[in-house]
């Protein structure tokens, strides 16, 4: 046990055997230093939630050990519960209670006195801009308000370690930004945060350290800068009228980028450091060779790109989708994914 | 009384732990009661069903069911009371499986509260609800000719006996709530248990009218015992059966012990 670690996990294994057997965690290791934010990044089903549930004492592991601030999550679970806050993947608020009642309930179950619980509820509602809605049943809240209420409830004990499981999934951009600011404030106050997300952008903005998961294991770890350097910072997508044209373009463009272009159907993807400049080069090269293109777009690398670069294959969702005859836009799929 | 984070539950004495468990239970009970007050439709319709039972048996079947010593409505009401409080246990199963489905149990499990509190808070809230429904049923009963022929005191004792039993039964249905995949299934799983034990019990017709094998079951199974105990207290006369009253408490204690142990164990192991 190193004393500068807020969270440490070694060799965690969790097998679910309802219907078919799933190894949700398969030798999961993690170290999070005190006062830092770590982003746990992975596609659907990679085991993020299972890891968070074990670390927050909700689930006991089949093998391996985990400690929060040096306290064992299995043997000292009650002590662990006193120093953690958890905002689960789905905002877990009681819809029939008002926002204020929700926070007061959690405060009382955290063993604050009645008056302290009341004061805490007022303070947190104020801080999360819920004072006005505080006396309305939570079922009338919007998605963003629910998330804020859920987060407020998890902060009742001012926990030094906070788990946030996909805190912004399903939120509109404005609510997402609000939540990011709240999380940044918490971190400035010294809270250690473990945050799971499917969005590279989110991990990049909030986390000092990113841990990439696949199939219950960690497949990469590093600062956002390191991961991005492995990856490039911009993806250029060039589309053509046919596979053959894309193939021809691919061989023409090979020398422009450190990594060879990736062709998917009649689409070419180039991952590069300097997007606009390379894009201009691409246009010039193709024009010079008389290869006509249908479109060209620049975008931020996505989680799928991280995966492609780390594992040489796309996330399972992507593979399944590519196997379908009619390919939807990636953006649309992202939004429908839960 | 604030507890500092350094003081872990594991280090407390049994008395202190029980005190915290009691407080946690009270908070969860309060939350469950508030939540049901916010859905008045649910309260209305859950009292409507037993009222319809009273009216149906009193006026539709009542003429065809001969009973000794008292009028049929006086024979019937203790049975309806028992059936109603036993069916109250379905609410325990449904309530818990809804909390599971909505992820609230997940939140509770990450809090430093007693492991029994979510279950105890649920069963206690359902006990309070049962008392409320009994009050309504008593009024309806009085309106259709029911009388406390053995005195008000014994009537109240009869209510206490069945409420105690129903409380222990509701811990059994807490287990169903934890194990069922969703609320609808929890309800479907509850009925095949509740129908035989409440109907094959002498609640609505004298056990003597049943075939021999069923008679034996109706007399000895727990709800049959509770019906006999309640009728003994509320009707007296030919129905006096003090051993049934004693056996009701034995059954309640045994079921409460077994069910609550298993329910808390299931709660800890939910995945
Ligand atoms: N309670 C459970 N029972 C059965 N299987 C589960 C349970 N929780 C998770 N799983 C399975 O474990 C795998 C990992 O799930 P999860 O940890 O939720 O991943 P993520 O949060 O990264 O999407 C998935 O295949 C999922 O279906
Ligand atoms: Mg998840």
PDB file of C-alpha atoms in Angstrom, chain A residues 14-18 49 53 56-60 74-79 81-88 90-98 101-102 104-106 108-114 116 137 139 149-151 153-155, chain B residues 1-12 19-21 23-28 30-36 38-39 98-99 101-115 117-118 179 181 267-271:
ATOM      1  CA  UNK A  14     -15.612 -10.471 -11.796  1.00  0.00           C
ATOM      2  CA  UNK A  15     -17.589 -13.160 -13.554  1.00  0.00           C
ATOM      3  CA  UNK A  16     -21.335 -12.863 -14.028  1.00  0.00           C
ATOM      4  CA  UNK A  17     -23.091 -16.115 -14.700  1.00  0.00           C
ATOM      5  CA  UNK A  18     -26.685 -15.300 -15.373  1.00  0.00           C
ATOM      6  CA  UNK A  49     -19.354   0.052 -14.457  1.00  0.00           C
ATOM      7  CA  UNK A  53     -19.186  -0.965  -8.505  1.00  0.00           C
ATOM      8  CA  UNK A  56     -17.481   1.535  -4.370  1.00  0.00           C
ATOM      9  CA  UNK A  57     -18.183  -1.671  -2.361  1.00  0.00           C
ATOM     10  CA  UNK A  58     -21.440  -2.458  -4.133  1.00  0.00           C
ATOM     11  CA  UNK A  59     -20.080  -5.648  -5.629  1.00  0.00           C
ATOM     12  CA  UNK A  60     -17.450  -7.997  -4.271  1.00  0.00           C
ATOM     13  CA  UNK A  74     -14.236  -5.982   0.993  1.00  0.00           C
ATOM     14  CA  UNK A  75     -12.978  -6.260   4.566  1.00  0.00           C
ATOM     15  CA  UNK A  76     -13.414  -2.586   5.498  1.00  0.00           C
ATOM     16  CA  UNK A  77     -16.386  -1.842   3.273  1.00  0.00           C
ATOM     17  CA  UNK A  78     -18.197   0.232   5.854  1.00  0.00           C
ATOM     18  CA  UNK A  79     -15.222   2.512   6.423  1.00  0.00           C
ATOM     19  CA  UNK A  81     -18.457   3.892   2.296  1.00  0.00           C
ATOM     20  CA  UNK A  82     -17.772   6.810   4.613  1.00  0.00           C
ATOM     21  CA  UNK A  83     -15.106   8.308   2.371  1.00  0.00           C
ATOM     22  CA  UNK A  84     -16.550   7.761  -1.095  1.00  0.00           C
ATOM     23  CA  UNK A  85     -19.247   9.355  -3.178  1.00  0.00           C
ATOM     24  CA  UNK A  86     -20.859   7.571  -6.090  1.00  0.00           C
ATOM     25  CA  UNK A  87     -22.916   8.947  -8.933  1.00  0.00           C
ATOM     26  CA  UNK A  88     -23.964   5.837 -10.816  1.00  0.00           C
ATOM     27  CA  UNK A  90     -28.121   6.096 -14.335  1.00  0.00           C
ATOM     28  CA  UNK A  91     -29.042   9.028 -12.123  1.00  0.00           C
ATOM     29  CA  UNK A  92     -30.421   7.285  -9.066  1.00  0.00           C
ATOM     30  CA  UNK A  93     -32.796   9.770  -7.534  1.00  0.00           C
ATOM     31  CA  UNK A  94     -36.120   8.972  -5.914  1.00  0.00           C
ATOM     32  CA  UNK A  95     -38.618  10.398  -8.373  1.00  0.00           C
ATOM     33  CA  UNK A  96     -41.392  10.774  -5.828  1.00  0.00           C
ATOM     34  CA  UNK A  97     -39.290  12.834  -3.426  1.00  0.00           C
ATOM     35  CA  UNK A  98     -38.363  16.441  -4.054  1.00  0.00           C
ATOM     36  CA  UNK A 101     -35.891  15.477   0.278  1.00  0.00           C
ATOM     37  CA  UNK A 102     -33.574  13.349  -1.818  1.00  0.00           C
ATOM     38  CA  UNK A 104     -31.796  15.108   3.092  1.00  0.00           C
ATOM     39  CA  UNK A 105     -32.482  11.392   2.935  1.00  0.00           C
ATOM     40  CA  UNK A 106     -28.954  10.628   1.777  1.00  0.00           C
ATOM     41  CA  UNK A 108     -29.464  11.267   7.182  1.00  0.00           C
ATOM     42  CA  UNK A 109     -28.398   7.863   5.927  1.00  0.00           C
ATOM     43  CA  UNK A 110     -24.830   9.165   6.041  1.00  0.00           C
ATOM     44  CA  UNK A 111     -25.596   9.815   9.717  1.00  0.00           C
ATOM     45  CA  UNK A 112     -25.682  13.582   9.741  1.00  0.00           C
ATOM     46  CA  UNK A 113     -28.044  15.030  12.321  1.00  0.00           C
ATOM     47  CA  UNK A 114     -31.430  16.251  11.141  1.00  0.00           C
ATOM     48  CA  UNK A 116     -27.073  19.243   9.630  1.00  0.00           C
ATOM     49  CA  UNK A 137     -40.721  16.104  -7.089  1.00  0.00           C
ATOM     50  CA  UNK A 139     -39.821  13.243 -11.580  1.00  0.00           C
ATOM     51  CA  UNK A 149     -29.152  16.200  -8.119  1.00  0.00           C
ATOM     52  CA  UNK A 150     -27.539  12.777  -8.249  1.00  0.00           C
ATOM     53  CA  UNK A 151     -24.098  14.358  -8.063  1.00  0.00           C
ATOM     54  CA  UNK A 153     -26.479  13.632  -3.271  1.00  0.00           C
ATOM     55  CA  UNK A 154     -23.166  11.855  -3.737  1.00  0.00           C
ATOM     56  CA  UNK A 155     -21.326  14.857  -2.259  1.00  0.00           C
TER      57      UNK A 155
ATOM     58  CA  UNK B   1     -25.226  13.318  16.645  1.00  0.00           C
ATOM     59  CA  UNK B   2     -22.696  13.289  13.856  1.00  0.00           C
ATOM     60  CA  UNK B   3     -20.414  10.397  13.303  1.00  0.00           C
ATOM     61  CA  UNK B   4     -16.895  11.073  12.171  1.00  0.00           C
ATOM     62  CA  UNK B   5     -15.804   9.108   9.128  1.00  0.00           C
ATOM     63  CA  UNK B   6     -13.017   7.432  11.052  1.00  0.00           C
ATOM     64  CA  UNK B   7     -15.484   5.568  13.225  1.00  0.00           C
ATOM     65  CA  UNK B   8     -16.354   2.518  11.200  1.00  0.00           C
ATOM     66  CA  UNK B   9     -19.543   0.594  11.804  1.00  0.00           C
ATOM     67  CA  UNK B  10     -17.482  -2.574  12.359  1.00  0.00           C
ATOM     68  CA  UNK B  11     -15.949  -1.102  15.499  1.00  0.00           C
ATOM     69  CA  UNK B  12     -19.226  -0.237  17.198  1.00  0.00           C
ATOM     70  CA  UNK B  19     -29.366   2.118  17.269  1.00  0.00           C
ATOM     71  CA  UNK B  20     -27.954   3.212  13.911  1.00  0.00           C
ATOM     72  CA  UNK B  21     -29.809   0.404  12.149  1.00  0.00           C
ATOM     73  CA  UNK B  23     -32.409   5.209  12.703  1.00  0.00           C
ATOM     74  CA  UNK B  24     -31.585   4.179   9.160  1.00  0.00           C
ATOM     75  CA  UNK B  25     -34.741   2.074   9.074  1.00  0.00           C
ATOM     76  CA  UNK B  26     -36.755   5.076  10.206  1.00  0.00           C
ATOM     77  CA  UNK B  27     -35.355   7.261   7.435  1.00  0.00           C
ATOM     78  CA  UNK B  28     -36.127   4.673   4.755  1.00  0.00           C
ATOM     79  CA  UNK B  30     -40.270   7.843   6.055  1.00  0.00           C
ATOM     80  CA  UNK B  31     -39.100   7.958   2.466  1.00  0.00           C
ATOM     81  CA  UNK B  32     -41.348   5.052   1.449  1.00  0.00           C
ATOM     82  CA  UNK B  33     -44.379   6.565   3.156  1.00  0.00           C
ATOM     83  CA  UNK B  34     -43.823  10.001   1.602  1.00  0.00           C
ATOM     84  CA  UNK B  35     -43.431   8.363  -1.782  1.00  0.00           C
ATOM     85  CA  UNK B  36     -46.734   6.512  -1.454  1.00  0.00           C
ATOM     86  CA  UNK B  38     -47.415  11.290  -3.475  1.00  0.00           C
ATOM     87  CA  UNK B  39     -49.314   8.638  -5.452  1.00  0.00           C
ATOM     88  CA  UNK B  98     -38.819  -1.063  -8.302  1.00  0.00           C
ATOM     89  CA  UNK B  99     -36.062   0.356  -6.125  1.00  0.00           C
ATOM     90  CA  UNK B 101     -34.789  -1.409 -11.184  1.00  0.00           C
ATOM     91  CA  UNK B 102     -34.393   2.335 -10.667  1.00  0.00           C
ATOM     92  CA  UNK B 103     -30.915   1.908  -9.247  1.00  0.00           C
ATOM     93  CA  UNK B 104     -31.880   3.293  -5.836  1.00  0.00           C
ATOM     94  CA  UNK B 105     -30.718   0.141  -4.108  1.00  0.00           C
ATOM     95  CA  UNK B 106     -27.388   0.738  -5.823  1.00  0.00           C
ATOM     96  CA  UNK B 107     -27.176   4.166  -4.210  1.00  0.00           C
ATOM     97  CA  UNK B 108     -28.168   2.808  -0.781  1.00  0.00           C
ATOM     98  CA  UNK B 109     -25.580   0.056  -0.993  1.00  0.00           C
ATOM     99  CA  UNK B 110     -22.796   2.607  -1.439  1.00  0.00           C
ATOM    100  CA  UNK B 111     -23.898   4.529   1.682  1.00  0.00           C
ATOM    101  CA  UNK B 112     -22.577   3.762   5.172  1.00  0.00           C
ATOM    102  CA  UNK B 113     -26.042   2.722   6.339  1.00  0.00           C
ATOM    103  CA  UNK B 114     -27.127  -0.534   7.955  1.00  0.00           C
ATOM    104  CA  UNK B 115     -27.460  -3.417   5.499  1.00  0.00           C
ATOM    105  CA  UNK B 117     -32.322  -0.708   6.641  1.00  0.00           C
ATOM    106  CA  UNK B 118     -33.589  -0.747   3.063  1.00  0.00           C
ATOM    107  CA  UNK B 179     -34.641 -11.763  -6.760  1.00  0.00           C
ATOM    108  CA  UNK B 181     -36.017  -9.329 -12.582  1.00  0.00           C
ATOM    109  CA  UNK B 267     -29.407  -7.834  -0.191  1.00  0.00           C
ATOM    110  CA  UNK B 268     -25.676  -8.055   0.494  1.00  0.00           C
ATOM    111  CA  UNK B 269     -25.182 -10.340  -2.475  1.00  0.00           C
ATOM    112  CA  UNK B 270     -27.235  -8.553  -5.110  1.00  0.00           C
ATOM    113  CA  UNK B 271     -25.173  -8.250  -8.275  1.00  0.00           C
TER     114      UNK B 271
END
